[in-house]
Amino acid sequence: MLLAGCAQTDDPRRAAYVLMDISDNYVQELASAQALTRFLLAELQPGDTLGALFIDNSSYSDRNVIAQTTFDDRPSLATQQKRLFYAEVDDFVSGIQVPSAHNDITGGILLATERLRSVDAGQRVLYVFSDLQEDRPPWLERDFPVDLDGVEVVAMNVTKLRSDNHNPQAYRERLAQWEQWVEDNGGNWRLVNDLQQLERQLAQR
C-alpha cells in the first residue's frame, strides 16, 4: 500500500527516498520531512530500502546523501538500523545553520532516481519536500532527459511563495510544469498536501 500507484512487479521489495529542500525558502518546513521519515520507518519491512537526501546549490553529489539503508531480515538488527537512520536524519536537520542560497531540484531528483535504481526493489517512490521553485546556479547543466520509468514522484507539502499570494495561478502553473516534466520522463506524479492526506490515500487502497 505504501507505494501503491507504481508499476506492479513480482518483486515485493520496496524502495523509498525522501528528498529535502534546504534552501532558505523551504528549510523551515523540514519538520514535515522528519514526520514522513518516522512514518516510513514504521511502514517499511525487512528487505525494503529507505534513503534520504538534501537539495542545495548543487545536488547531484554523494555528499547530498544523508542516509541509505536496506533493512535486515533479522528484526533486532532492522530495529537498530531504523533508529540509526532516524538519528542521522534528525541530526542533519537540527544541524542546518545556514540555508542554501539556491536549490538544484533537478539534480536532487536525478541523484535520488539513480540511488533508487541501485537497489533491488519492485516498487520505487521518491518523496520531494520543496516549494518546487527551482533556482539553480547558472553554470549547472540540467536540461537533458531523466529516466523516471517505474518511479512515482510524490510532491509533499509544496508551500506557496509570497508571490503566489499575488498570483495564485503561478503556483498552479509551477505544479503543472513539474507534473509534465515527470510524466514526460516516464515517471508517475502525485501531489500530497500533508502526511495525514497521504495516510488517508493509502488507507483507501
mmCIF file of C-alpha atoms in Angstrom, residues 38-150:
data_model
loop_
_atom_site.group_PDB
_atom_site.id
_atom_site.type_symbol
_atom_site.label_atom_id
_atom_site.label_comp_id
_atom_site.label_asym_id
_atom_site.label_seq_id
_atom_site.Cartn_x
_atom_site.Cartn_y
_atom_site.Cartn_z
ATOM 1 C CA ARG A 38 9.126 8.318 11.001
ATOM 2 C CA PHE A 39 6.066 7.098 9.099
ATOM 3 C CA LEU A 40 8.156 5.279 6.502
ATOM 4 C CA LEU A 41 10.361 3.689 9.137
ATOM 5 C CA ALA A 42 7.242 2.241 10.763
ATOM 6 C CA GLU A 43 5.813 1.000 7.442
ATOM 7 C CA LEU A 44 8.804 -0.479 5.646
ATOM 8 C CA GLN A 45 9.705 -4.123 6.238
ATOM 9 C CA PRO A 46 12.839 -6.321 6.090
ATOM 10 C CA GLY A 47 14.317 -6.235 2.603
ATOM 11 C CA ASP A 48 12.899 -2.765 1.890
ATOM 12 C CA THR A 49 15.167 0.241 1.369
ATOM 13 C CA LEU A 50 14.889 3.797 2.671
ATOM 14 C CA GLY A 51 17.080 6.749 1.760
ATOM 15 C CA ALA A 52 17.249 10.466 2.478
ATOM 16 C CA LEU A 53 18.978 13.227 0.501
ATOM 17 C CA PHE A 54 19.027 17.003 0.546
ATOM 18 C CA ILE A 55 18.681 19.641 -2.150
ATOM 19 C CA ASP A 56 21.071 22.588 -2.107
ATOM 20 C CA ASN A 57 23.121 24.669 -4.573
ATOM 21 C CA SER A 58 24.313 21.609 -6.482
ATOM 22 C CA SER A 59 22.503 18.411 -5.545
ATOM 23 C CA TYR A 60 23.971 15.739 -7.825
ATOM 24 C CA SER A 61 26.682 14.519 -5.473
ATOM 25 C CA ASP A 62 27.211 11.740 -2.937
ATOM 26 C CA ARG A 63 27.603 14.436 -0.280
ATOM 27 C CA ASN A 64 23.874 15.062 -0.680
ATOM 28 C CA VAL A 65 23.082 11.599 0.680
ATOM 29 C CA ILE A 66 22.072 11.818 4.343
ATOM 30 C CA ALA A 67 21.406 8.107 4.865
ATOM 31 C CA GLN A 68 20.504 4.942 2.976
ATOM 32 C CA THR A 69 19.632 1.559 4.483
ATOM 33 C CA THR A 70 18.242 -1.766 3.314
ATOM 34 C CA PHE A 71 16.579 -3.323 6.331
ATOM 35 C CA ASP A 72 17.898 -6.657 7.518
ATOM 36 C CA ASP A 73 15.760 -9.784 7.793
ATOM 37 C CA ARG A 74 16.610 -10.034 11.488
ATOM 38 C CA PRO A 75 14.078 -7.911 13.420
ATOM 39 C CA SER A 76 16.504 -6.824 16.125
ATOM 40 C CA LEU A 77 19.048 -5.601 13.575
ATOM 41 C CA ALA A 78 16.346 -3.934 11.464
ATOM 42 C CA THR A 79 15.174 -2.047 14.559
ATOM 43 C CA GLN A 80 18.721 -0.829 15.171
ATOM 44 C CA GLN A 81 19.012 0.251 11.546
ATOM 45 C CA LYS A 82 15.790 2.239 11.786
ATOM 46 C CA ARG A 83 16.893 4.011 14.959
ATOM 47 C CA LEU A 84 20.226 4.907 13.407
ATOM 48 C CA PHE A 85 18.571 6.094 10.212
ATOM 49 C CA TYR A 86 16.220 8.451 12.031
ATOM 50 C CA ALA A 87 19.054 9.728 14.230
ATOM 51 C CA GLU A 88 21.069 10.595 11.108
ATOM 52 C CA VAL A 89 18.130 12.480 9.579
ATOM 53 C CA ASP A 90 17.353 14.253 12.853
ATOM 54 C CA ASP A 91 20.993 15.260 13.348
ATOM 55 C CA PHE A 92 21.159 16.580 9.800
ATOM 56 C CA VAL A 93 18.011 18.702 10.073
ATOM 57 C CA SER A 94 18.862 20.073 13.505
ATOM 58 C CA GLY A 95 22.409 20.824 12.352
ATOM 59 C CA ILE A 96 21.423 23.091 9.437
ATOM 60 C CA GLN A 97 22.798 26.514 10.333
ATOM 61 C CA VAL A 98 22.849 28.362 7.019
ATOM 62 C CA PRO A 99 20.181 27.505 4.434
ATOM 63 C CA SER A 100 21.235 27.082 0.826
ATOM 64 C CA ALA A 101 21.044 30.152 -1.402
ATOM 65 C CA HIS A 102 19.912 28.068 -4.390
ATOM 66 C CA ASN A 103 18.088 24.781 -4.952
ATOM 67 C CA ASP A 104 19.072 22.301 -7.624
ATOM 68 C CA ILE A 105 15.847 20.267 -7.564
ATOM 69 C CA THR A 106 16.538 18.511 -10.858
ATOM 70 C CA GLY A 107 19.973 17.360 -9.708
ATOM 71 C CA GLY A 108 18.465 16.002 -6.496
ATOM 72 C CA ILE A 109 15.797 14.060 -8.389
ATOM 73 C CA LEU A 110 18.445 12.670 -10.734
ATOM 74 C CA LEU A 111 20.629 11.508 -7.828
ATOM 75 C CA ALA A 112 17.690 10.030 -5.919
ATOM 76 C CA THR A 113 16.478 8.182 -9.013
ATOM 77 C CA GLU A 114 19.915 6.664 -9.575
ATOM 78 C CA ARG A 115 20.032 5.593 -5.934
ATOM 79 C CA LEU A 116 16.572 4.062 -6.195
ATOM 80 C CA ARG A 117 17.683 2.092 -9.230
ATOM 81 C CA SER A 118 20.816 0.882 -7.454
ATOM 82 C CA VAL A 119 18.806 -1.331 -5.074
ATOM 83 C CA ASP A 120 16.697 -4.386 -5.843
ATOM 84 C CA ALA A 121 13.040 -3.412 -5.465
ATOM 85 C CA GLY A 122 9.791 -3.983 -7.299
ATOM 86 C CA GLN A 123 8.337 -0.609 -6.336
ATOM 87 C CA ARG A 124 10.124 2.738 -6.132
ATOM 88 C CA VAL A 125 8.864 6.078 -4.834
ATOM 89 C CA LEU A 126 10.503 9.455 -4.360
ATOM 90 C CA TYR A 127 9.031 11.923 -1.873
ATOM 91 C CA VAL A 128 10.051 15.523 -2.632
ATOM 92 C CA PHE A 129 9.781 18.207 0.043
ATOM 93 C CA SER A 130 10.189 21.573 -1.699
ATOM 94 C CA ASP A 131 8.314 24.664 -2.845
ATOM 95 C CA LEU A 132 9.307 23.437 -6.354
ATOM 96 C CA GLN A 133 10.577 26.888 -7.313
ATOM 97 C CA GLU A 134 13.890 25.782 -8.796
ATOM 98 C CA ASP A 135 16.646 28.367 -8.531
ATOM 99 C CA ARG A 136 19.835 26.605 -9.534
ATOM 100 C CA PRO A 137 23.165 28.310 -10.299
ATOM 101 C CA PRO A 138 23.501 29.176 -13.999
ATOM 102 C CA TRP A 139 26.599 27.015 -14.525
ATOM 103 C CA LEU A 140 24.760 23.757 -13.787
ATOM 104 C CA GLU A 141 23.646 21.785 -16.843
ATOM 105 C CA ARG A 142 20.343 20.027 -16.127
ATOM 106 C CA ASP A 143 18.420 20.342 -19.401
ATOM 107 C CA PHE A 144 18.524 16.705 -20.505
ATOM 108 C CA PRO A 145 16.166 13.712 -20.206
ATOM 109 C CA VAL A 146 15.973 11.885 -16.871
ATOM 110 C CA ASP A 147 14.809 8.262 -16.894
ATOM 111 C CA LEU A 148 11.988 8.107 -14.331
ATOM 112 C CA ASP A 149 10.393 4.943 -15.682
ATOM 113 C CA GLY A 150 8.894 2.937 -12.818
#
